[in-house]
Amino acid sequence: MTLSSKRRSPGSRYRDKLRIVPTFRLAGWLAAGAPAAGLAYAANPELGLLAMIAWNGTLAAFSAADLWSLPAASAVRARRDAPGKVDLGRPFETTLAVAIDGARLPKRGSLLDDLPDAFDTEAGTTPRELAFDGADATVRYDVLPRERGRYALRSVFVRLRGALGLWERQAHVPCESEVRVLPDLSGVRGMLASLQRTLVLDGKRVYRRASAGTELQGIRDYTPDDDPRAINWSATARALQTKVNVFQPERGKIVTLLIDCGRMMGVELEAQTKLDRSLEAALTLAAVALQRGDQVAALAFSGRLSTYVPPGKGLAHLQTLIDAVYDLKSDTAESNYALALAHLARVQKKRSLIVLFTDMENVLFETELVPYLIRLRRTHPVLLLCLQDPVLREWSRIGVTRLKDAYVKSAAYKFMEDRRAFAARMAALGIEALDVPANELALAAVNSYLELKSRDAL
């Protein structure tokens, strides 16, 4: 029975259930004695036999001394220092400290962290050298998380080298900690940290129309561009200077985020899944809405209801939303829009902006979705956000040199026309449907929200 190449890798060898491991130095000394013993045996068999016994006996004595210098496996302790929360796709530093109890202290060793498969493979398969300063040794390295979720880091594998370097003792040491990999929240933090009147997201200016609404924000001096109907005559009489009322959109409106976690949302798109991109955009939109005094609710679904977060306000509610959705995974089942929208109709009685993050391919072939959206539109404004398929876009622009290219281009163009036709049909029904590139999804969501809010359409 042969072992796979992965099983033979350095990382997999550390996971073998061995307690004592010979080193390459011991193998080298054993190999070095063979030619000398062979030559001595050729000259004189008795002398050759004595030479072999003497050589192997000496190595056995040195091996015994080397094994005696090794600390017991139970004397090895490890402690991991890693952040509890990290962003998807952002490397983070991990520090592992190894300590030895007892008088037998090694000088050198190596360590392999038992990382989940969702982290980068190099950190989980490459042993790290340990240099002991007395009873302690520390190693630091970067880890790159590739999937969202909650991960328990339970143990490390440590190998301690004897004083002569002939043998190593391997220990499987408990070292428990937990890392939660969140969606990439760099856009959210940039949005919240921005003090500009005009927001900037990913280097692009976010739409913001002049303030309008019915809630009085303050009184200021009149300018020629102001609406004369906004003049505050009482304040004008007191100040002997024309004053106008400044209104802002009403605060406390509700924004409900519907996040599709069905089969198609697990498709990889530009090194991330569609669900990853949708979560990042949804949380960015939630941060903006909460910052502007609105309430935000969230409902995630696939073939079943995954999670529901009731409406809440204040930036503290953003953490509640993150905790509820950060470990969502795409399901193998098809999305059940009827189940999700029926549940939303039961729990969301007040008027709310419904923002649905989904896949356009599901929408095109889902016969039950459109009637539900039309019914929701009677009470709630609805925004449909989908990610463009870059492959279709590339195929629709390829040059035609063969008959096969013509078929591919025409099929891709047909699919893109179907998507545009669906968006136009939704617009005619009063439902805005956007089919945008992955890197513009958050921007499109925030812009649409701000535009609706400026028109008091929430």
GROMACS .gro file of C-alpha atoms in nm:
model
  458
    1MET     CA    1   0.000   0.000   0.000
    2THR     CA    2   0.152   0.332  -0.106
    3LEU     CA    3   0.108   0.666   0.063
    4SER     CA    4  -0.016   0.970  -0.127
    5SER     CA    5   0.218   1.262  -0.188
    6LYS     CA    6   0.025   1.462   0.073
    7ARG     CA    7   0.077   1.187   0.328
    8ARG     CA    8   0.451   1.187   0.259
    9SER     CA    9   0.480   1.563   0.300
   10PRO     CA   10   0.673   1.705   0.600
   11GLY     CA   11   0.351   1.819   0.763
   12SER     CA   12   0.186   1.480   0.744
   13ARG     CA   13   0.493   1.309   0.894
   14TYR     CA   14   0.451   1.521   1.206
   15ARG     CA   15   0.100   1.386   1.244
   16ASP     CA   16   0.217   1.024   1.261
   17LYS     CA   17   0.163   0.859   1.598
   18LEU     CA   18   0.533   0.829   1.675
   19ARG     CA   19   0.691   0.910   2.010
   20ILE     CA   20   1.062   0.870   1.925
   21VAL     CA   21   1.190   0.963   1.577
   22PRO     CA   22   1.543   0.903   1.442
   23THR     CA   23   1.712   1.196   1.271
   24PHE     CA   24   1.903   1.213   0.946
   25ARG     CA   25   2.223   1.251   1.149
   26LEU     CA   26   2.176   0.906   1.301
   27ALA     CA   27   2.107   0.760   0.956
   28GLY     CA   28   2.422   0.929   0.825
   29TRP     CA   29   2.642   0.781   1.099
   30LEU     CA   30   2.495   0.438   1.039
   31ALA     CA   31   2.563   0.468   0.668
   32ALA     CA   32   2.916   0.597   0.727
   33GLY     CA   33   3.011   0.283   0.922
   34ALA     CA   34   2.901   0.043   0.650
   35PRO     CA   35   3.192   0.105   0.402
   36ALA     CA   36   3.456   0.083   0.678
   37ALA     CA   37   3.310  -0.241   0.813
   38GLY     CA   38   3.285  -0.379   0.459
   39LEU     CA   39   3.651  -0.308   0.382
   40ALA     CA   40   3.762  -0.456   0.714
   41TYR     CA   41   3.552  -0.766   0.655
   42ALA     CA   42   3.701  -0.811   0.306
   43ALA     CA   43   4.053  -0.800   0.451
   44ASN     CA   44   3.977  -1.014   0.755
   45PRO     CA   45   3.627  -1.147   0.836
   46GLU     CA   46   3.691  -1.159   1.209
   47LEU     CA   47   3.830  -0.805   1.209
   48GLY     CA   48   3.535  -0.687   1.002
   49LEU     CA   49   3.287  -0.841   1.246
   50LEU     CA   50   3.459  -0.676   1.542
   51ALA     CA   51   3.463  -0.340   1.360
   52MET     CA   52   3.091  -0.364   1.289
   53ILE     CA   53   3.011  -0.456   1.650
   54ALA     CA   54   3.230  -0.175   1.782
   55TRP     CA   55   3.078   0.083   1.548
   56ASN     CA   56   2.718  -0.014   1.619
   57GLY     CA   57   2.786  -0.048   1.989
   58THR     CA   58   2.930   0.301   2.001
   59LEU     CA   59   2.627   0.440   1.816
   60ALA     CA   60   2.397   0.251   2.054
   61ALA     CA   61   2.572   0.404   2.353
   62PHE     CA   62   2.553   0.752   2.206
   63SER     CA   63   2.187   0.691   2.115
   64ALA     CA   64   2.107   0.587   2.471
   65ALA     CA   65   2.271   0.903   2.604
   66ASP     CA   66   2.082   1.112   2.348
   67LEU     CA   67   1.750   0.951   2.438
   68TRP     CA   68   1.818   1.010   2.807
   69SER     CA   69   1.870   1.382   2.740
   70LEU     CA   70   1.524   1.416   2.584
   71PRO     CA   71   1.247   1.553   2.809
   72ALA     CA   72   0.930   1.351   2.852
   73ALA     CA   73   0.636   1.430   2.623
   74SER     CA   74   0.424   1.514   2.928
   75ALA     CA   75   0.673   1.789   3.019
   76VAL     CA   76   0.597   1.991   2.703
   77ARG     CA   77   0.352   2.281   2.728
   78ALA     CA   78   0.238   2.520   2.456
   79ARG     CA   79   0.050   2.849   2.450
   80ARG     CA   80  -0.094   3.021   2.143
   81ASP     CA   81  -0.144   3.395   2.113
   82ALA     CA   82  -0.380   3.467   1.821
   83PRO     CA   83  -0.653   3.729   1.767
   84GLY     CA   84  -1.007   3.615   1.841
   85LYS     CA   85  -1.151   3.790   1.533
   86VAL     CA   86  -0.990   3.834   1.192
   87ASP     CA   87  -1.111   3.939   0.848
   88LEU     CA   88  -1.142   3.700   0.559
   89GLY     CA   89  -0.840   3.713   0.330
   90ARG     CA   90  -0.635   3.924   0.575
   91PRO     CA   91  -0.326   3.751   0.721
   92PHE     CA   92  -0.286   3.761   1.097
   93GLU     CA   93   0.013   3.687   1.318
   94THR     CA   94   0.015   3.385   1.545
   95THR     CA   95   0.264   3.342   1.830
   96LEU     CA   96   0.330   2.999   1.977
   97ALA     CA   97   0.530   2.969   2.298
   98VAL     CA   98   0.669   2.628   2.401
   99ALA     CA   99   0.790   2.562   2.755
  100ILE     CA  100   0.958   2.254   2.907
  101ASP     CA  101   0.905   2.142   3.265
  102GLY     CA  102   1.196   1.961   3.428
  103ALA     CA  103   1.573   1.956   3.424
  104ARG     CA  104   1.622   1.799   3.080
  105LEU     CA  105   1.613   2.096   2.844
  106PRO     CA  106   1.666   2.066   2.468
  107LYS     CA  107   1.854   2.320   2.259
  108ARG     CA  108   1.673   2.276   1.930
  109GLY     CA  109   1.342   2.147   1.802
  110SER     CA  110   1.064   2.208   1.553
  111LEU     CA  111   0.692   2.280   1.567
  112LEU     CA  112   0.394   2.224   1.340
  113ASP     CA  113   0.061   2.393   1.408
  114ASP     CA  114  -0.248   2.176   1.360
  115LEU     CA  115  -0.444   2.429   1.150
  116PRO     CA  116  -0.783   2.374   0.983
  117ASP     CA  117  -0.792   2.316   0.608
  118ALA     CA  118  -0.967   2.652   0.566
  119PHE     CA  119  -0.639   2.830   0.647
  120ASP     CA  120  -0.347   2.859   0.407
  121THR     CA  121  -0.177   2.527   0.346
  122GLU     CA  122   0.184   2.645   0.389
  123ALA     CA  123   0.136   2.742   0.755
  124GLY     CA  124  -0.027   2.407   0.824
  125THR     CA  125   0.230   2.187   0.650
  126THR     CA  126   0.564   2.366   0.704
  127PRO     CA  127   0.745   2.289   1.035
  128ARG     CA  128   0.890   2.588   1.221
  129GLU     CA  129   1.231   2.570   1.385
  130LEU     CA  130   1.247   2.618   1.764
  131ALA     CA  131   1.554   2.763   1.936
  132PHE     CA  132   1.529   2.723   2.313
  133ASP     CA  133   1.652   2.988   2.552
  134GLY     CA  134   1.658   2.780   2.867
  135ALA     CA  135   1.318   2.616   2.901
  136ASP     CA  136   1.132   2.843   2.657
  137ALA     CA  137   1.110   2.888   2.282
  138THR     CA  138   0.884   3.111   2.073
  139VAL     CA  139   0.790   3.109   1.707
  140ARG     CA  140   0.585   3.363   1.511
  141TYR     CA  141   0.431   3.333   1.166
  142ASP     CA  142   0.143   3.467   0.957
  143VAL     CA  143  -0.173   3.272   0.883
  144LEU     CA  144  -0.408   3.350   0.594
  145PRO     CA  145  -0.775   3.254   0.647
  146ARG     CA  146  -0.949   3.152   0.325
  147GLU     CA  147  -1.302   3.079   0.450
  148ARG     CA  148  -1.536   3.248   0.697
  149GLY     CA  149  -1.650   3.072   1.011
  150ARG     CA  150  -1.562   2.973   1.366
  151TYR     CA  151  -1.247   2.762   1.397
  152ALA     CA  152  -1.114   2.585   1.706
  153LEU     CA  153  -0.734   2.552   1.711
  154ARG     CA  154  -0.681   2.260   1.943
  155SER     CA  155  -0.318   2.144   1.942
  156VAL     CA  156   0.036   2.163   1.803
  157PHE     CA  157   0.296   1.900   1.718
  158VAL     CA  158   0.638   1.953   1.878
  159ARG     CA  159   0.962   1.766   1.810
  160LEU     CA  160   1.250   1.807   2.056
  161ARG     CA  161   1.604   1.719   1.947
  162GLY     CA  162   1.844   1.539   2.178
  163ALA     CA  163   2.176   1.683   2.290
  164LEU     CA  164   2.364   1.484   2.022
  165GLY     CA  165   2.099   1.533   1.755
  166LEU     CA  166   2.048   1.161   1.692
  167TRP     CA  167   1.689   1.127   1.811
  168GLU     CA  168   1.381   1.347   1.844
  169ARG     CA  169   1.086   1.314   2.077
  170GLN     CA  170   0.749   1.401   1.928
  171ALA     CA  171   0.468   1.536   2.144
  172HIS     CA  172   0.106   1.618   2.052
  173VAL     CA  173   0.048   1.914   2.284
  174PRO     CA  174  -0.299   2.060   2.362
  175CYS     CA  175  -0.308   2.430   2.279
  176GLU     CA  176  -0.668   2.544   2.253
  177SER     CA  177  -0.786   2.877   2.116
  178GLU     CA  178  -1.063   2.999   1.889
  179VAL     CA  179  -1.049   3.222   1.583
  180ARG     CA  180  -1.357   3.370   1.420
  181VAL     CA  181  -1.307   3.461   1.056
  182LEU     CA  182  -1.542   3.747   0.967
  183PRO     CA  183  -1.631   3.886   0.625
  184ASP     CA  184  -1.386   4.147   0.501
  185LEU     CA  185  -1.496   4.451   0.703
  186SER     CA  186  -1.237   4.697   0.574
  187GLY     CA  187  -1.508   4.878   0.376
  188VAL     CA  188  -1.731   4.897   0.684
  189ARG     CA  189  -1.452   5.038   0.900
  190GLY     CA  190  -1.360   5.290   0.633
  191MET     CA  191  -1.722   5.396   0.608
  192LEU     CA  192  -1.761   5.442   0.983
  193ALA     CA  193  -1.427   5.622   1.017
  194SER     CA  194  -1.513   5.869   0.743
  195LEU     CA  195  -1.602   6.214   0.873
  196GLN     CA  196  -1.658   6.357   0.528
  197ARG     CA  197  -1.994   6.488   0.427
  198THR     CA  198  -1.952   6.293   0.104
  199LEU     CA  199  -1.868   5.932   0.176
  200VAL     CA  200  -1.591   5.748  -0.006
  201LEU     CA  201  -1.595   5.371  -0.050
  202ASP     CA  202  -1.305   5.181  -0.213
  203GLY     CA  203  -1.170   5.509  -0.349
  204LYS     CA  204  -1.498   5.600  -0.520
  205ARG     CA  205  -1.729   5.883  -0.424
  206VAL     CA  206  -2.059   5.765  -0.288
  207TYR     CA  207  -2.375   5.933  -0.410
  208ARG     CA  208  -2.531   6.182  -0.171
  209ARG     CA  209  -2.808   6.414  -0.279
  210ALA     CA  210  -2.880   6.741  -0.103
  211SER     CA  211  -3.064   6.684   0.221
  212ALA     CA  212  -3.440   6.660   0.193
  213GLY     CA  213  -3.717   6.518   0.406
  214THR     CA  214  -3.970   6.611   0.668
  215GLU     CA  215  -3.765   6.609   0.990
  216LEU     CA  216  -3.633   6.951   1.095
  217GLN     CA  217  -3.255   6.948   1.127
  218GLY     CA  218  -3.187   7.318   1.189
  219ILE     CA  219  -3.213   7.674   1.062
  220ARG     CA  220  -2.955   7.855   0.848
  221ASP     CA  221  -2.915   8.163   0.632
  222TYR     CA  222  -3.100   8.174   0.302
  223THR     CA  223  -2.905   8.121  -0.021
  224PRO     CA  224  -3.032   8.188  -0.376
  225ASP     CA  225  -3.061   7.815  -0.449
  226ASP     CA  226  -3.296   7.746  -0.157
  227ASP     CA  227  -3.665   7.672  -0.201
  228PRO     CA  228  -3.861   7.983  -0.094
  229ARG     CA  229  -4.119   7.754   0.063
  230ALA     CA  230  -3.856   7.656   0.324
  231ILE     CA  231  -3.824   8.016   0.459
  232ASN     CA  232  -3.881   8.036   0.833
  233TRP     CA  233  -4.063   8.369   0.867
  234SER     CA  234  -4.052   8.378   1.247
  235ALA     CA  235  -3.673   8.329   1.255
  236THR     CA  236  -3.639   8.582   0.972
  237ALA     CA  237  -3.833   8.845   1.171
  238ARG     CA  238  -3.623   8.788   1.483
  239ALA     CA  239  -3.286   8.796   1.304
  240LEU     CA  240  -3.384   9.063   1.049
  241GLN     CA  241  -3.221   8.830   0.793
  242THR     CA  242  -3.381   8.565   0.575
  243LYS     CA  243  -3.362   8.221   0.736
  244VAL     CA  244  -3.464   7.883   0.599
  245ASN     CA  245  -3.548   7.552   0.760
  246VAL     CA  246  -3.316   7.261   0.685
  247PHE     CA  247  -3.488   6.924   0.671
  248GLN     CA  248  -3.342   6.577   0.672
  249PRO     CA  249  -3.490   6.240   0.589
  250GLU     CA  250  -3.675   6.087   0.881
  251ARG     CA  251  -3.468   5.868   1.107
  252GLY     CA  252  -3.576   5.537   1.250
  253LYS     CA  253  -3.683   5.379   0.922
  254ILE     CA  254  -3.625   5.005   0.879
  255VAL     CA  255  -3.388   4.838   0.632
  256THR     CA  256  -3.425   4.461   0.599
  257LEU     CA  257  -3.140   4.263   0.444
  258LEU     CA  258  -3.235   3.936   0.275
  259ILE     CA  259  -2.927   3.721   0.213
  260ASP     CA  260  -2.955   3.425  -0.022
  261CYS     CA  261  -2.738   3.130   0.092
  262GLY     CA  262  -2.854   2.884  -0.172
  263ARG     CA  263  -2.647   2.662  -0.399
  264MET     CA  264  -2.559   2.925  -0.658
  265MET     CA  265  -2.421   3.163  -0.393
  266GLY     CA  266  -2.135   2.920  -0.330
  267VAL     CA  267  -1.992   2.981  -0.677
  268GLU     CA  268  -1.642   3.131  -0.662
  269LEU     CA  269  -1.614   3.480  -0.805
  270GLU     CA  270  -1.281   3.664  -0.814
  271ALA     CA  271  -1.119   3.454  -0.537
  272GLN     CA  272  -1.430   3.476  -0.315
  273THR     CA  273  -1.773   3.320  -0.325
  274LYS     CA  274  -2.080   3.519  -0.420
  275LEU     CA  275  -2.201   3.479  -0.063
  276ASP     CA  276  -1.879   3.636   0.071
  277ARG     CA  277  -1.923   3.937  -0.156
  278SER     CA  278  -2.289   3.970  -0.063
  279LEU     CA  279  -2.218   3.960   0.310
  280GLU     CA  280  -1.952   4.231   0.278
  281ALA     CA  281  -2.193   4.454   0.085
  282ALA     CA  282  -2.481   4.381   0.325
  283LEU     CA  283  -2.275   4.470   0.633
  284THR     CA  284  -2.146   4.789   0.467
  285LEU     CA  285  -2.503   4.892   0.391
  286ALA     CA  286  -2.605   4.806   0.748
  287ALA     CA  287  -2.326   5.025   0.888
  288VAL     CA  288  -2.436   5.324   0.678
  289ALA     CA  289  -2.804   5.279   0.768
  290LEU     CA  290  -2.732   5.244   1.141
  291GLN     CA  291  -2.503   5.546   1.132
  292ARG     CA  292  -2.792   5.749   0.989
  293GLY     CA  293  -3.032   5.651   1.263
  294ASP     CA  294  -3.225   5.380   1.079
  295GLN     CA  295  -3.298   5.030   1.205
  296VAL     CA  296  -3.160   4.722   1.033
  297ALA     CA  297  -3.292   4.365   1.027
  298ALA     CA  298  -3.143   4.062   0.851
  299LEU     CA  299  -3.283   3.734   0.722
  300ALA     CA  300  -3.060   3.462   0.573
  301PHE     CA  301  -3.210   3.167   0.390
  302SER     CA  302  -3.144   2.882   0.149
  303GLY     CA  303  -3.378   2.586   0.127
  304ARG     CA  304  -3.458   2.670   0.489
  305LEU     CA  305  -3.440   2.974   0.714
  306SER     CA  306  -3.083   3.010   0.840
  307THR     CA  307  -3.102   3.309   1.074
  308TYR     CA  308  -3.318   3.610   1.149
  309VAL     CA  309  -3.213   3.925   1.336
  310PRO     CA  310  -3.501   4.158   1.434
  311PRO     CA  311  -3.469   4.531   1.362
  312GLY     CA  312  -3.229   4.718   1.587
  313LYS     CA  313  -3.067   5.059   1.589
  314GLY     CA  314  -2.734   5.207   1.688
  315LEU     CA  315  -2.388   5.099   1.581
  316ALA     CA  316  -2.385   4.844   1.863
  317HIS     CA  317  -2.646   4.654   1.661
  318LEU     CA  318  -2.389   4.612   1.383
  319GLN     CA  319  -2.197   4.368   1.602
  320THR     CA  320  -2.518   4.172   1.655
  321LEU     CA  321  -2.560   4.144   1.279
  322ILE     CA  322  -2.197   4.039   1.230
  323ASP     CA  323  -2.224   3.769   1.498
  324ALA     CA  324  -2.538   3.634   1.332
  325VAL     CA  325  -2.414   3.610   0.972
  326TYR     CA  326  -2.033   3.580   0.978
  327ASP     CA  327  -2.031   3.199   0.963
  328LEU     CA  328  -2.308   3.153   0.706
  329LYS     CA  329  -2.227   2.892   0.443
  330SER     CA  330  -2.385   2.832   0.105
  331ASP     CA  331  -2.617   2.532   0.107
  332THR     CA  332  -2.641   2.253  -0.147
  333ALA     CA  333  -3.016   2.311  -0.172
  334GLU     CA  334  -3.189   2.551  -0.406
  335SER     CA  335  -3.306   2.881  -0.260
  336ASN     CA  336  -3.663   2.881  -0.130
  337TYR     CA  337  -3.776   3.240  -0.190
  338ALA     CA  338  -4.138   3.160  -0.107
  339LEU     CA  339  -4.041   3.040   0.242
  340ALA     CA  340  -3.819   3.342   0.312
  341LEU     CA  341  -4.060   3.608   0.184
  342ALA     CA  342  -4.358   3.446   0.356
  343HIS     CA  343  -4.168   3.449   0.684
  344LEU     CA  344  -4.070   3.811   0.628
  345ALA     CA  345  -4.432   3.907   0.566
  346ARG     CA  346  -4.524   3.756   0.905
  347VAL     CA  347  -4.249   3.915   1.112
  348GLN     CA  348  -4.207   4.250   0.934
  349LYS     CA  349  -4.535   4.437   0.961
  350LYS     CA  350  -4.393   4.790   0.944
  351ARG     CA  351  -4.288   4.951   0.618
  352SER     CA  352  -3.927   4.861   0.540
  353LEU     CA  353  -3.674   4.882   0.260
  354ILE     CA  354  -3.627   4.520   0.149
  355VAL     CA  355  -3.280   4.460   0.003
  356LEU     CA  356  -3.238   4.113  -0.149
  357PHE     CA  357  -2.882   3.991  -0.219
  358THR     CA  358  -2.911   3.697  -0.454
  359ASP     CA  359  -2.794   3.539  -0.779
  360MET     CA  360  -2.949   3.649  -1.108
  361GLU     CA  361  -2.955   3.295  -1.246
  362ASN     CA  362  -3.183   3.187  -0.962
  363VAL     CA  363  -3.406   3.488  -1.015
  364LEU     CA  364  -3.446   3.427  -1.388
  365PHE     CA  365  -3.578   3.074  -1.341
  366GLU     CA  366  -3.765   3.118  -1.012
  367THR     CA  367  -4.135   3.142  -1.100
  368GLU     CA  368  -4.255   3.207  -0.743
  369LEU     CA  369  -4.026   3.502  -0.672
  370VAL     CA  370  -4.183   3.770  -0.892
  371PRO     CA  371  -4.538   3.736  -0.750
  372TYR     CA  372  -4.400   3.761  -0.397
  373LEU     CA  373  -4.195   4.069  -0.487
  374ILE     CA  374  -4.499   4.234  -0.642
  375ARG     CA  375  -4.698   4.164  -0.329
  376LEU     CA  376  -4.418   4.304  -0.109
  377ARG     CA  377  -4.390   4.612  -0.330
  378ARG     CA  378  -4.740   4.719  -0.228
  379THR     CA  379  -4.615   4.783   0.126
  380HIS     CA  380  -4.236   4.798   0.109
  381PRO     CA  381  -3.984   4.945  -0.135
  382VAL     CA  382  -3.780   4.656  -0.280
  383LEU     CA  383  -3.421   4.657  -0.405
  384LEU     CA  384  -3.278   4.352  -0.582
  385LEU     CA  385  -2.896   4.325  -0.595
  386CYS     CA  386  -2.719   4.061  -0.805
  387LEU     CA  387  -2.358   3.999  -0.900
  388GLN     CA  388  -2.256   4.005  -1.263
  389ASP     CA  389  -2.094   3.696  -1.407
  390PRO     CA  390  -1.752   3.806  -1.541
  391VAL     CA  391  -1.723   3.489  -1.750
  392LEU     CA  392  -2.038   3.576  -1.943
  393ARG     CA  393  -1.909   3.925  -1.997
  394GLU     CA  394  -1.578   3.799  -2.135
  395TRP     CA  395  -1.746   3.542  -2.359
  396SER     CA  396  -1.979   3.806  -2.502
  397ARG     CA  397  -1.675   4.009  -2.614
  398ILE     CA  398  -1.451   3.741  -2.763
  399GLY     CA  399  -1.343   3.764  -3.124
  400VAL     CA  400  -1.503   3.514  -3.360
  401THR     CA  401  -1.246   3.311  -3.551
  402ARG     CA  402  -1.412   2.968  -3.536
  403LEU     CA  403  -1.765   2.835  -3.545
  404LYS     CA  404  -1.729   2.737  -3.178
  405ASP     CA  405  -1.649   3.100  -3.086
  406ALA     CA  406  -1.968   3.214  -3.259
  407TYR     CA  407  -2.179   2.968  -3.057
  408VAL     CA  408  -2.013   3.070  -2.729
  409LYS     CA  409  -2.050   3.441  -2.796
  410SER     CA  410  -2.413   3.416  -2.902
  411ALA     CA  411  -2.504   3.205  -2.596
  412ALA     CA  412  -2.329   3.446  -2.359
  413TYR     CA  413  -2.497   3.744  -2.525
  414LYS     CA  414  -2.835   3.571  -2.493
  415PHE     CA  415  -2.785   3.516  -2.119
  416MET     CA  416  -2.681   3.879  -2.067
  417GLU     CA  417  -2.984   4.001  -2.261
  418ASP     CA  418  -3.207   3.786  -2.039
  419ARG     CA  419  -3.058   3.955  -1.733
  420ARG     CA  420  -3.110   4.302  -1.877
  421ALA     CA  421  -3.466   4.217  -1.978
  422PHE     CA  422  -3.544   4.095  -1.626
  423ALA     CA  423  -3.406   4.416  -1.473
  424ALA     CA  424  -3.620   4.623  -1.713
  425ARG     CA  425  -3.926   4.416  -1.625
  426MET     CA  426  -3.866   4.472  -1.254
  427ALA     CA  427  -3.820   4.845  -1.309
  428ALA     CA  428  -4.158   4.857  -1.484
  429LEU     CA  429  -4.311   4.699  -1.173
  430GLY     CA  430  -4.146   4.956  -0.946
  431ILE     CA  431  -3.873   4.721  -0.822
  432GLU     CA  432  -3.513   4.829  -0.875
  433ALA     CA  433  -3.294   4.538  -0.988
  434LEU     CA  434  -2.920   4.594  -1.021
  435ASP     CA  435  -2.676   4.354  -1.185
  436VAL     CA  436  -2.333   4.490  -1.091
  437PRO     CA  437  -1.970   4.369  -1.084
  438ALA     CA  438  -1.847   4.214  -0.760
  439ASN     CA  439  -1.620   4.506  -0.669
  440GLU     CA  440  -1.909   4.753  -0.703
  441LEU     CA  441  -2.178   4.567  -0.509
  442ALA     CA  442  -2.128   4.752  -0.179
  443LEU     CA  443  -2.107   5.084  -0.361
  444ALA     CA  444  -2.431   5.015  -0.551
  445ALA     CA  445  -2.612   4.910  -0.234
  446VAL     CA  446  -2.509   5.223  -0.041
  447ASN     CA  447  -2.585   5.457  -0.331
  448SER     CA  448  -2.932   5.310  -0.383
  449TYR     CA  449  -3.010   5.337  -0.013
  450LEU     CA  450  -2.895   5.701   0.007
  451GLU     CA  451  -3.091   5.793  -0.305
  452LEU     CA  452  -3.411   5.633  -0.171
  453LYS     CA  453  -3.358   5.802   0.165
  454SER     CA  454  -3.303   6.144   0.007
  455ARG     CA  455  -3.635   6.105  -0.175
  456ASP     CA  456  -3.812   5.995   0.145
  457ALA     CA  457  -3.897   5.671  -0.035
  458LEU     CA  458  -3.827   5.456   0.270
   0.00000   0.00000   0.00000
